[in-house]
PDB file of C-alpha atoms and ligand atoms in Angstrom:
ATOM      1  CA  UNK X   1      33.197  71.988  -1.318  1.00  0.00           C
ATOM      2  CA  UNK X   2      32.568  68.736   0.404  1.00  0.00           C
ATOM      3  CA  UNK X   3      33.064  66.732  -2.440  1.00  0.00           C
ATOM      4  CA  UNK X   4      36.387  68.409  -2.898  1.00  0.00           C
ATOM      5  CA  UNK X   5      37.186  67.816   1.160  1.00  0.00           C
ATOM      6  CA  UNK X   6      36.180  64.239   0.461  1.00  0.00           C
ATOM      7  CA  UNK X   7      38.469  64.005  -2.227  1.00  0.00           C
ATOM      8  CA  UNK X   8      41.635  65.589  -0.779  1.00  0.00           C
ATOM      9  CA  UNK X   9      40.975  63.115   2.538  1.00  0.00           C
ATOM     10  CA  UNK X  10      41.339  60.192   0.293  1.00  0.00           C
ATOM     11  CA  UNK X  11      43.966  60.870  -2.045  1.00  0.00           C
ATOM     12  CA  UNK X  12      45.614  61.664   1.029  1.00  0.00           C
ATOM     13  CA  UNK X  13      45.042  58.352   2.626  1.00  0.00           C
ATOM     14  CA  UNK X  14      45.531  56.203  -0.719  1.00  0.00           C
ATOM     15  CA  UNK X  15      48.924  57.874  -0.910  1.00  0.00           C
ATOM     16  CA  UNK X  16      49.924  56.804   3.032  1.00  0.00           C
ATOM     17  CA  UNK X  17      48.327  53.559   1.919  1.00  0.00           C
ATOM     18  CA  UNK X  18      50.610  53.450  -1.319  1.00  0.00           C
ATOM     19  CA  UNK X  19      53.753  54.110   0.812  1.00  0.00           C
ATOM     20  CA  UNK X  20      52.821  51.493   2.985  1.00  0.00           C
ATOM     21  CA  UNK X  21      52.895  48.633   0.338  1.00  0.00           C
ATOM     22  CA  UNK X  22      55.112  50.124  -1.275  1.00  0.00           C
ATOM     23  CA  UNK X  23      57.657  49.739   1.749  1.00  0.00           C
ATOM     24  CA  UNK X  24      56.498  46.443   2.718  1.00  0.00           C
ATOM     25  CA  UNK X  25      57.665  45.265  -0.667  1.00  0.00           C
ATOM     26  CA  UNK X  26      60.860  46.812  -0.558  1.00  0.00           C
ATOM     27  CA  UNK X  27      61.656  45.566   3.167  1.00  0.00           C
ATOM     28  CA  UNK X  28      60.628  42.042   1.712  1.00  0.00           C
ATOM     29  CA  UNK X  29      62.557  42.133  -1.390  1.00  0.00           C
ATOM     30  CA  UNK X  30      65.506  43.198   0.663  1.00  0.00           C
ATOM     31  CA  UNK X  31      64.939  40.408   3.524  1.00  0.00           C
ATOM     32  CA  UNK X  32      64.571  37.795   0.614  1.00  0.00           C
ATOM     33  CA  UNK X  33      67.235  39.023  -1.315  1.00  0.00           C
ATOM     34  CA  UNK X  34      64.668  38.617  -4.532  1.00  0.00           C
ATOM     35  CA  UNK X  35      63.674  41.256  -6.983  1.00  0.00           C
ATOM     36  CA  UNK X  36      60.847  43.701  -7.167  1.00  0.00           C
ATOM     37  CA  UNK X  37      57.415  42.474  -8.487  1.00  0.00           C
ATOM     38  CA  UNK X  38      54.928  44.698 -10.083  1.00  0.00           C
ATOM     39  CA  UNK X  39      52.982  45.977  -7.912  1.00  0.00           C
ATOM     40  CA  UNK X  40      49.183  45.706  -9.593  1.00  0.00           C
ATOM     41  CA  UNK X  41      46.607  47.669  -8.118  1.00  0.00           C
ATOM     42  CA  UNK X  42      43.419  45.020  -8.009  1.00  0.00           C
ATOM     43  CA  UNK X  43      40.595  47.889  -7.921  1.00  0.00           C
ATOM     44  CA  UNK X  44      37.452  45.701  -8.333  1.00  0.00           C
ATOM     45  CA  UNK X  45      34.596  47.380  -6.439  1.00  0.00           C
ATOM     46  CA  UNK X  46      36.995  50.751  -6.736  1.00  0.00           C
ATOM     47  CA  UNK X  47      35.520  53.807  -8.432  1.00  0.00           C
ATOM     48  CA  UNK X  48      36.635  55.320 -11.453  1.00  0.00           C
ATOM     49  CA  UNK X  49      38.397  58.384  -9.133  1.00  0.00           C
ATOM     50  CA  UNK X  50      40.134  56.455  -6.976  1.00  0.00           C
ATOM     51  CA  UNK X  51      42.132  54.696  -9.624  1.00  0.00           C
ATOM     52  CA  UNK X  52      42.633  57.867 -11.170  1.00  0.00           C
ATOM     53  CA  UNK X  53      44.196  58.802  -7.397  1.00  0.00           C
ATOM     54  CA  UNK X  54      45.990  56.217  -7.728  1.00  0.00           C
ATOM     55  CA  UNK X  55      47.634  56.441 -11.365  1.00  0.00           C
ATOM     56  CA  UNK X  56      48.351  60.189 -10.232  1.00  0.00           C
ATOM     57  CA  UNK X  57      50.368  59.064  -7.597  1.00  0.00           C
ATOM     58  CA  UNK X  58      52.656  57.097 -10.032  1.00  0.00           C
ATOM     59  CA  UNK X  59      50.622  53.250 -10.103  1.00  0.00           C
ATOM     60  CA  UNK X  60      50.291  52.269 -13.892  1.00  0.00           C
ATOM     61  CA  UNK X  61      49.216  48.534 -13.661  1.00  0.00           C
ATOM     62  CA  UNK X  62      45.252  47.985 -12.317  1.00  0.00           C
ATOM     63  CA  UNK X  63      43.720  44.575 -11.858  1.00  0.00           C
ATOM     64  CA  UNK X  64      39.795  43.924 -12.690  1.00  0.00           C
ATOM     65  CA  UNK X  65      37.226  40.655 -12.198  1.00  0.00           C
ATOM     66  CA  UNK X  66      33.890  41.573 -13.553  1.00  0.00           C
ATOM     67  CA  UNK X  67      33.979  42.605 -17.479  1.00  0.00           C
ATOM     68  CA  UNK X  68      31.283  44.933 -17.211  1.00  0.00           C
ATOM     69  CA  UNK X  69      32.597  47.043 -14.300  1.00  0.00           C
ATOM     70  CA  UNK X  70      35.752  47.507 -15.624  1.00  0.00           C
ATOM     71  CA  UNK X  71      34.949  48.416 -19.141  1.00  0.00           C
ATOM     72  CA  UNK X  72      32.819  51.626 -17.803  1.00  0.00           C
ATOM     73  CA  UNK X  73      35.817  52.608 -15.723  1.00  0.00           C
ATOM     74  CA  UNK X  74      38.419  52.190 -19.034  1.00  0.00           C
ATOM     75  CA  UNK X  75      35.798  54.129 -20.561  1.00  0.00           C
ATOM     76  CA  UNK X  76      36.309  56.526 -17.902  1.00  0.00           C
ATOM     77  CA  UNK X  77      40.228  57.087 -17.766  1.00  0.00           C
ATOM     78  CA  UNK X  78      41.145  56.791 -21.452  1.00  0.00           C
ATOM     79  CA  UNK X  79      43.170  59.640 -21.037  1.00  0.00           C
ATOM     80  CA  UNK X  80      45.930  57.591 -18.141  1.00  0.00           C
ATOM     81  CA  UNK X  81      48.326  55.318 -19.467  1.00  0.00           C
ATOM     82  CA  UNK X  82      47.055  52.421 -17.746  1.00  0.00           C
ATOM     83  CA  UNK X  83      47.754  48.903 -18.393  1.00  0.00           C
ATOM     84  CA  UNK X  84      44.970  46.817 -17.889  1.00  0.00           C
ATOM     85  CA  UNK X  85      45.539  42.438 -16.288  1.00  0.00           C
ATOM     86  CA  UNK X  86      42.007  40.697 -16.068  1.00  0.00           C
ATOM     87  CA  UNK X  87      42.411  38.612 -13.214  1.00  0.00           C
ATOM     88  CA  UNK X  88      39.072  37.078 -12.733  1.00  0.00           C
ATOM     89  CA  UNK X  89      37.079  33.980 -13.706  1.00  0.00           C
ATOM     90  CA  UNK X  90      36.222  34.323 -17.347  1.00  0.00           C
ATOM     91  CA  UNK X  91      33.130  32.988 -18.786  1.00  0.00           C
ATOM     92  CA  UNK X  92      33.326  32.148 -22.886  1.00  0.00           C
ATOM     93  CA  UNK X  93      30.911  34.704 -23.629  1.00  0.00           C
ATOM     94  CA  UNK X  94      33.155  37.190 -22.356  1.00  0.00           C
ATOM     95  CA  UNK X  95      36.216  36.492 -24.107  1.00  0.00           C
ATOM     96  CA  UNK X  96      36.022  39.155 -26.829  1.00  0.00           C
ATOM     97  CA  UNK X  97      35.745  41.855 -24.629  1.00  0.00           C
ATOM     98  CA  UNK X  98      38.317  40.631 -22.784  1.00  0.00           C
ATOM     99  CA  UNK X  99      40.488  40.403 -25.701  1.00  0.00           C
ATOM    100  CA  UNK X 100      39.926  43.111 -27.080  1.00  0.00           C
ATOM    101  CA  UNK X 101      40.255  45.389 -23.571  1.00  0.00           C
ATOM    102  CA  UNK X 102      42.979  43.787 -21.587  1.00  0.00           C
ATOM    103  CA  UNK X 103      46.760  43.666 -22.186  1.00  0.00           C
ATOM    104  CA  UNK X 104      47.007  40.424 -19.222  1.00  0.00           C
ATOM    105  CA  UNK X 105      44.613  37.819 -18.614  1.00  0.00           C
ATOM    106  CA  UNK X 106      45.922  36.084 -15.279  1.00  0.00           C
ATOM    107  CA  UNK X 107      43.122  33.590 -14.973  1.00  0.00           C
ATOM    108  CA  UNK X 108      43.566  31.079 -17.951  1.00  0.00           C
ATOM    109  CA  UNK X 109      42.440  27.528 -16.633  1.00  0.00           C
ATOM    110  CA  UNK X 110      40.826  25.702 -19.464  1.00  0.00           C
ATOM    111  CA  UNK X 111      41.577  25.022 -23.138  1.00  0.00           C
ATOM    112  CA  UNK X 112      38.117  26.965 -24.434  1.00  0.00           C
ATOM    113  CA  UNK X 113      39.426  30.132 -22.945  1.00  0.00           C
ATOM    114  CA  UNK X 114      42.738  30.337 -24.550  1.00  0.00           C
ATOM    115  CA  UNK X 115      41.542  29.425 -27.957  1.00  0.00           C
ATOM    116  CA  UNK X 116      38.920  32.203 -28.035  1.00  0.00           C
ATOM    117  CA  UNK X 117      41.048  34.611 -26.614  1.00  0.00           C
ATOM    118  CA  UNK X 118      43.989  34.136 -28.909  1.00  0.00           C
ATOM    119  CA  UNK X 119      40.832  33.887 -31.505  1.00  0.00           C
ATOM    120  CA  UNK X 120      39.394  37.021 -30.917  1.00  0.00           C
ATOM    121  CA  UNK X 121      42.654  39.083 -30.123  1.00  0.00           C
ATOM    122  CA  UNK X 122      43.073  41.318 -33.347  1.00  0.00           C
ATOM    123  CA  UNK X 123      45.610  43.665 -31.999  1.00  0.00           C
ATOM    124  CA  UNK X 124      49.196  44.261 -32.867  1.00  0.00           C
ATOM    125  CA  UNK X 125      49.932  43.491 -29.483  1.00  0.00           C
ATOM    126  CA  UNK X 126      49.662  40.188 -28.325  1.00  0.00           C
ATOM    127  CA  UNK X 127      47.848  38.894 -25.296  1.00  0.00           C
ATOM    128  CA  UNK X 128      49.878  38.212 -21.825  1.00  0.00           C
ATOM    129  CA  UNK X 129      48.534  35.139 -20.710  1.00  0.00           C
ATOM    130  CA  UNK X 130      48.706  33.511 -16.917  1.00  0.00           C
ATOM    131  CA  UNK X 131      47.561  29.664 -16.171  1.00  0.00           C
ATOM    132  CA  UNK X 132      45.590  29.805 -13.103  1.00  0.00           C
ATOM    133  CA  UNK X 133      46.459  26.927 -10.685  1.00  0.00           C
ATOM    134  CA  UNK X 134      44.607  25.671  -7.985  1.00  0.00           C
ATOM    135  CA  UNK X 135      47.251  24.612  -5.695  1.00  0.00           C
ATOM    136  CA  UNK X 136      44.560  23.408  -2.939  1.00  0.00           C
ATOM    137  CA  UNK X 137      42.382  20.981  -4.951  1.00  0.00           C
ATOM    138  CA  UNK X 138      39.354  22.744  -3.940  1.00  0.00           C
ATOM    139  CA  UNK X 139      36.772  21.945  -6.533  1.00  0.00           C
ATOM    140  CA  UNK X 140      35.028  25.301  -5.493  1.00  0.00           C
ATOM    141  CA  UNK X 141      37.953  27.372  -6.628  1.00  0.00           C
ATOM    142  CA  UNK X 142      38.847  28.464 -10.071  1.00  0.00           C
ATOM    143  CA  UNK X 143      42.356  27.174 -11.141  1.00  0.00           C
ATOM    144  CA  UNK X 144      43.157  23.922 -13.569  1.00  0.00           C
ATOM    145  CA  UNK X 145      45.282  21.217 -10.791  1.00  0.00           C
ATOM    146  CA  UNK X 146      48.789  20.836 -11.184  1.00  0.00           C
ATOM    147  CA  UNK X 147      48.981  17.898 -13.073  1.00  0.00           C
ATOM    148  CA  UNK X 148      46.676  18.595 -15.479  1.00  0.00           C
ATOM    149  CA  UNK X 149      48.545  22.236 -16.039  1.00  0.00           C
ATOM    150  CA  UNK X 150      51.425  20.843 -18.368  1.00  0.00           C
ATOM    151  CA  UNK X 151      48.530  19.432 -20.656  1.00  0.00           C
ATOM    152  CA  UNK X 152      47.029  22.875 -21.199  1.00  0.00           C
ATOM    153  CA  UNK X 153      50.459  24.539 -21.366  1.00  0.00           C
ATOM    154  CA  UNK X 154      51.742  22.846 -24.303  1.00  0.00           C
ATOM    155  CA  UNK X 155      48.624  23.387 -26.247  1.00  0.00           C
ATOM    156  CA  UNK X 156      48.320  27.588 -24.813  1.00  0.00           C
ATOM    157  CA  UNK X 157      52.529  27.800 -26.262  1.00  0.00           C
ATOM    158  CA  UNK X 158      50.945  26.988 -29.643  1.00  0.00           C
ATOM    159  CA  UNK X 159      48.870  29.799 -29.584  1.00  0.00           C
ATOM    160  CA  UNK X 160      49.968  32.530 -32.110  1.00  0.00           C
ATOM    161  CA  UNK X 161      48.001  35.507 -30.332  1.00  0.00           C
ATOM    162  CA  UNK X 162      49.289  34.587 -26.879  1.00  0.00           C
ATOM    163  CA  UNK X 163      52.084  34.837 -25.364  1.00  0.00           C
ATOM    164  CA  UNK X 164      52.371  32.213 -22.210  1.00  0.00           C
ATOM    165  CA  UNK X 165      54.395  34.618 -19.075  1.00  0.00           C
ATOM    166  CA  UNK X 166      53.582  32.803 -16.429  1.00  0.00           C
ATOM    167  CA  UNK X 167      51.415  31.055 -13.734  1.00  0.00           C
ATOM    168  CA  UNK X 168      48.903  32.687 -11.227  1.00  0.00           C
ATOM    169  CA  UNK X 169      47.700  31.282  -7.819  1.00  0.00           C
ATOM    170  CA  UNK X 170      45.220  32.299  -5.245  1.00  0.00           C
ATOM    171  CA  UNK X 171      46.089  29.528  -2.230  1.00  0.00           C
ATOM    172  CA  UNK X 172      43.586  29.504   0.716  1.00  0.00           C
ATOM    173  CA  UNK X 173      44.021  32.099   3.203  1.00  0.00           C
ATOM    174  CA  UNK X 174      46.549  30.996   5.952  1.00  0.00           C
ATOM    175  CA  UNK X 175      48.293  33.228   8.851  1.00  0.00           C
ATOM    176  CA  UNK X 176      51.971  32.207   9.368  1.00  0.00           C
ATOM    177  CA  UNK X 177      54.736  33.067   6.850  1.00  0.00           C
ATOM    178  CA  UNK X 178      55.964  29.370   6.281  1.00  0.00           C
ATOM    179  CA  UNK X 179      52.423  27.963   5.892  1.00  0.00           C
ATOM    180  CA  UNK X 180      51.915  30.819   3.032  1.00  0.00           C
ATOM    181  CA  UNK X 181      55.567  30.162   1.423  1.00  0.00           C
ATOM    182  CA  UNK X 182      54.811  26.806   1.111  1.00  0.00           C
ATOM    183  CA  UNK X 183      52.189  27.362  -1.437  1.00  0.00           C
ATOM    184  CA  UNK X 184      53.666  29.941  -3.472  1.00  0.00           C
ATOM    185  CA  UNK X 185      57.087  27.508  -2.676  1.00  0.00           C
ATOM    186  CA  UNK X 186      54.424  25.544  -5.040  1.00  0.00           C
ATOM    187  CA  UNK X 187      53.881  27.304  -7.410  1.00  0.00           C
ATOM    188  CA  UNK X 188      57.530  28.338  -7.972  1.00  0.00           C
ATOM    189  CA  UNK X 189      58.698  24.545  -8.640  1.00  0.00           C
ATOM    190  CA  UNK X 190      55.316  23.955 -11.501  1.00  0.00           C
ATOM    191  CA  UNK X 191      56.993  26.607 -13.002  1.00  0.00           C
ATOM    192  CA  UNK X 192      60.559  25.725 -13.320  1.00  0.00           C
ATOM    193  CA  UNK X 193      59.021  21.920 -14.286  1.00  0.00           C
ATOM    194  CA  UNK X 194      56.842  23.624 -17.344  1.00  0.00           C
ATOM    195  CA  UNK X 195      59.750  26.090 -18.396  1.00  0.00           C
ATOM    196  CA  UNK X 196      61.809  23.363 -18.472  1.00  0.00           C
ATOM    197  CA  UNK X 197      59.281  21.166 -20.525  1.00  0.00           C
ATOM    198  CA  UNK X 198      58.312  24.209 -22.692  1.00  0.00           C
ATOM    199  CA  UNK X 199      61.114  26.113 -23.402  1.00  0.00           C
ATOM    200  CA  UNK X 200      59.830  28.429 -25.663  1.00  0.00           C
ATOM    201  CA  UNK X 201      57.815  30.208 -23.305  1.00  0.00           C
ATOM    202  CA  UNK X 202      59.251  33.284 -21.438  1.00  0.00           C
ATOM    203  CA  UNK X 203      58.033  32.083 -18.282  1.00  0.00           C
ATOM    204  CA  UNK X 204      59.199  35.009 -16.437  1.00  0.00           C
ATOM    205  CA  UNK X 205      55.949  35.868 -14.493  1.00  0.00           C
ATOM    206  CA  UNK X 206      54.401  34.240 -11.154  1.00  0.00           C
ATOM    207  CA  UNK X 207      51.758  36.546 -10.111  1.00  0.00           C
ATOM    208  CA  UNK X 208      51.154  35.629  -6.295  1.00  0.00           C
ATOM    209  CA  UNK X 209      50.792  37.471  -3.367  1.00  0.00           C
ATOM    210  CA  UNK X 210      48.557  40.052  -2.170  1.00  0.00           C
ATOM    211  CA  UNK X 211      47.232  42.063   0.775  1.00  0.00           C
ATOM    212  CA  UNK X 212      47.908  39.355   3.284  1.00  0.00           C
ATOM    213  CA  UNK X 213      50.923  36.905   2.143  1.00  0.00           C
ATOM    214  CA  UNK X 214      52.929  39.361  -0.345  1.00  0.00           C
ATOM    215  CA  UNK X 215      55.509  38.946   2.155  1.00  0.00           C
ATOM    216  CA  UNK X 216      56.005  35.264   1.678  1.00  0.00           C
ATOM    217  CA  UNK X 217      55.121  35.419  -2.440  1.00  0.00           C
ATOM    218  CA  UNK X 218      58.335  37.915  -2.985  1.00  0.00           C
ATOM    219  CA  UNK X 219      60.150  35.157  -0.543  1.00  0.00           C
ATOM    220  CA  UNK X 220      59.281  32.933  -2.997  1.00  0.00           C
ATOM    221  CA  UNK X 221      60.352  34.984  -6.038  1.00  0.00           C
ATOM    222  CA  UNK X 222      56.776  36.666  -7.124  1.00  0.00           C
ATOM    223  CA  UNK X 223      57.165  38.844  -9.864  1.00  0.00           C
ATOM    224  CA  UNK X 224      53.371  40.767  -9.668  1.00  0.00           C
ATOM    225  CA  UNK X 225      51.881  40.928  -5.926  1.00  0.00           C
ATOM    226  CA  UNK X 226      48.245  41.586  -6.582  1.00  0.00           C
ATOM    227  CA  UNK X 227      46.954  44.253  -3.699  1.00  0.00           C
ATOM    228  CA  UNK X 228      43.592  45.274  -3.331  1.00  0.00           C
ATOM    229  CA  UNK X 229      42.427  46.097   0.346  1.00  0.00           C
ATOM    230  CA  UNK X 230      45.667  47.445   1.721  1.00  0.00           C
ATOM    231  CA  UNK X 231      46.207  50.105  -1.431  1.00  0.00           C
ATOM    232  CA  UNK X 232      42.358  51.395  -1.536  1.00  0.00           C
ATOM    233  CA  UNK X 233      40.847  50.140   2.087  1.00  0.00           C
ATOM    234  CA  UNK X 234      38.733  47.552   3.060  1.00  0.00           C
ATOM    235  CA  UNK X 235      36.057  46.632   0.277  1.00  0.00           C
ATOM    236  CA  UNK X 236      32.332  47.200   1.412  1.00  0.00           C
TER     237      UNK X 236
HETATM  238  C1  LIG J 301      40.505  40.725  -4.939  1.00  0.00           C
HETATM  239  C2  LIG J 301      41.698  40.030  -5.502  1.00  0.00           C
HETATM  240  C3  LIG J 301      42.992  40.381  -5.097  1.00  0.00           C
HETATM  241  C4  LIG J 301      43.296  41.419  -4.035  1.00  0.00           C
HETATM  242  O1  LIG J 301      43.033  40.919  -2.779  1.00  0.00           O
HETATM  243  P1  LIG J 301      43.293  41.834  -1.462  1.00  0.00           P
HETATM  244  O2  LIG J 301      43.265  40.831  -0.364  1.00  0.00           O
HETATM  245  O3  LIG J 301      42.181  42.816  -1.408  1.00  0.00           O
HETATM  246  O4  LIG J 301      44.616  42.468  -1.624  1.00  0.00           O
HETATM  247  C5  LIG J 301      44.050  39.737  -5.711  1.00  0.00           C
HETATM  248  N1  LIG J 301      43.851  38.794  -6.664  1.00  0.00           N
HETATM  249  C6  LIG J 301      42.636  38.428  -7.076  1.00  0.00           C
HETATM  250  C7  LIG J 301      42.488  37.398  -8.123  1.00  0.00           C
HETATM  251  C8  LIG J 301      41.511  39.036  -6.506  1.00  0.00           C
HETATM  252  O5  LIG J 301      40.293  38.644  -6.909  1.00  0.00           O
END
């Protein structure tokens, strides 16, 4: 009976917390006269039940960074028609799994990666790839630098097994709207350079934005936001 209780109290609160994002995109899209991103649910940390919540209540798109986590909760909600982005680093010895689990991989930032994905993806559907970009030269961060990102580009367009959408950026945390735009701002010009360089690309995806800035990514023409802590709560 609890349990039950329990449950009830937070499908109730994931839904308010649903309609929340939900507006704030739509008041953003309208402000910025720019069209709707996906909205992907990143539910790293999230149990199996709360996604399930969540796909209930209409989300079909769900973000994971750590291969083993998310491969027991796939296992777990086989039955939803979930489409599944990796958006974490990924080490080489997890590339199969990725491959062979994920329809997205946003975190593409070296050459090793992308061959052994589009090496190891035997499906009839081909693999949605994103170049991560570290748009703040931190060595720390994930992310190949801008000017090394037409290099790796060219050579991930090549790839039969992949198809190149798009670029994906996680800029350092900053508070005011214009200081956020400017990174995405960014990110948005790379990608009009590489599309313009690599035209056979569709190059219709920048996934930026999430919890905090999603504002300023649909300002500057995001087509996924990536929202973790504002959809399921604060993560422990
Ligand atoms: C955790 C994570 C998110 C979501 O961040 P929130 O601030 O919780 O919305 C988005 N993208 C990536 C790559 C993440 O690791």
């Amino acid at each position: 009976m609890q349990n039950l209780q329990d449950n009830l109290i937070q499908a109730h609160q994931l839904q308010q917390n649903l309609s929340s994002v939900e507006h704030r995109i739509q008041q953003a899209v309208e402000a910025f006269h720019q069209p709707s991103p996906l909205l992907l649910a990143v539910s790293k940390t999230r149990t199996s039940q709360q996604i399930r919540e969540l796909a209930n209540l209409g989300v079909q798109h769900f973000g994971e960074n750590y291969l083993q986590e998310a491969l027991a909760k796939q296992a777990d909600l086989t039955d939803l028609p979930i489409t599944w982005h990796f958006i974490g680093p990924i080490q080489a010895n997890k590339t199969r799994a990725i491959a062979e689990n994920f329809d997205w991989a946003h975190s593409i930032d070296r050459l090793k990666i992308a061959e052994r994905l589009n090496n190891q993806t035997h499906r009839s559907k081909r693999m949605n790839i994103c170049l991560q970009i570290n748009l703040d030269n931190e060595d720390t961060k994930s992310g190949i630098i801008p000017t090394d990102a037409i290099e790796l580009a060219r050579h991930v367009a090549t790839m039969p097994n992949l198809i190149l959408r798009g670029l994906m950026a996680i800029p350092a945390p900053r508070t005011n709207i214009a200081e956020q735009r400017e990174g995405f701002h960014q990110l948005s010009m790379l990608m009009s350079k590489l599309k313009t360089a690599i035209p056979q690309c569709p190059w219709d995806t920048l996934s930026m934005g999430m919890s905090k800035d999603l504002e300023a990514a649909i300002a500057e023409g995001s087509t996924i936001v990536r929202v973790g802590t504002d959809l399921f709560g604060p993560r422990q």
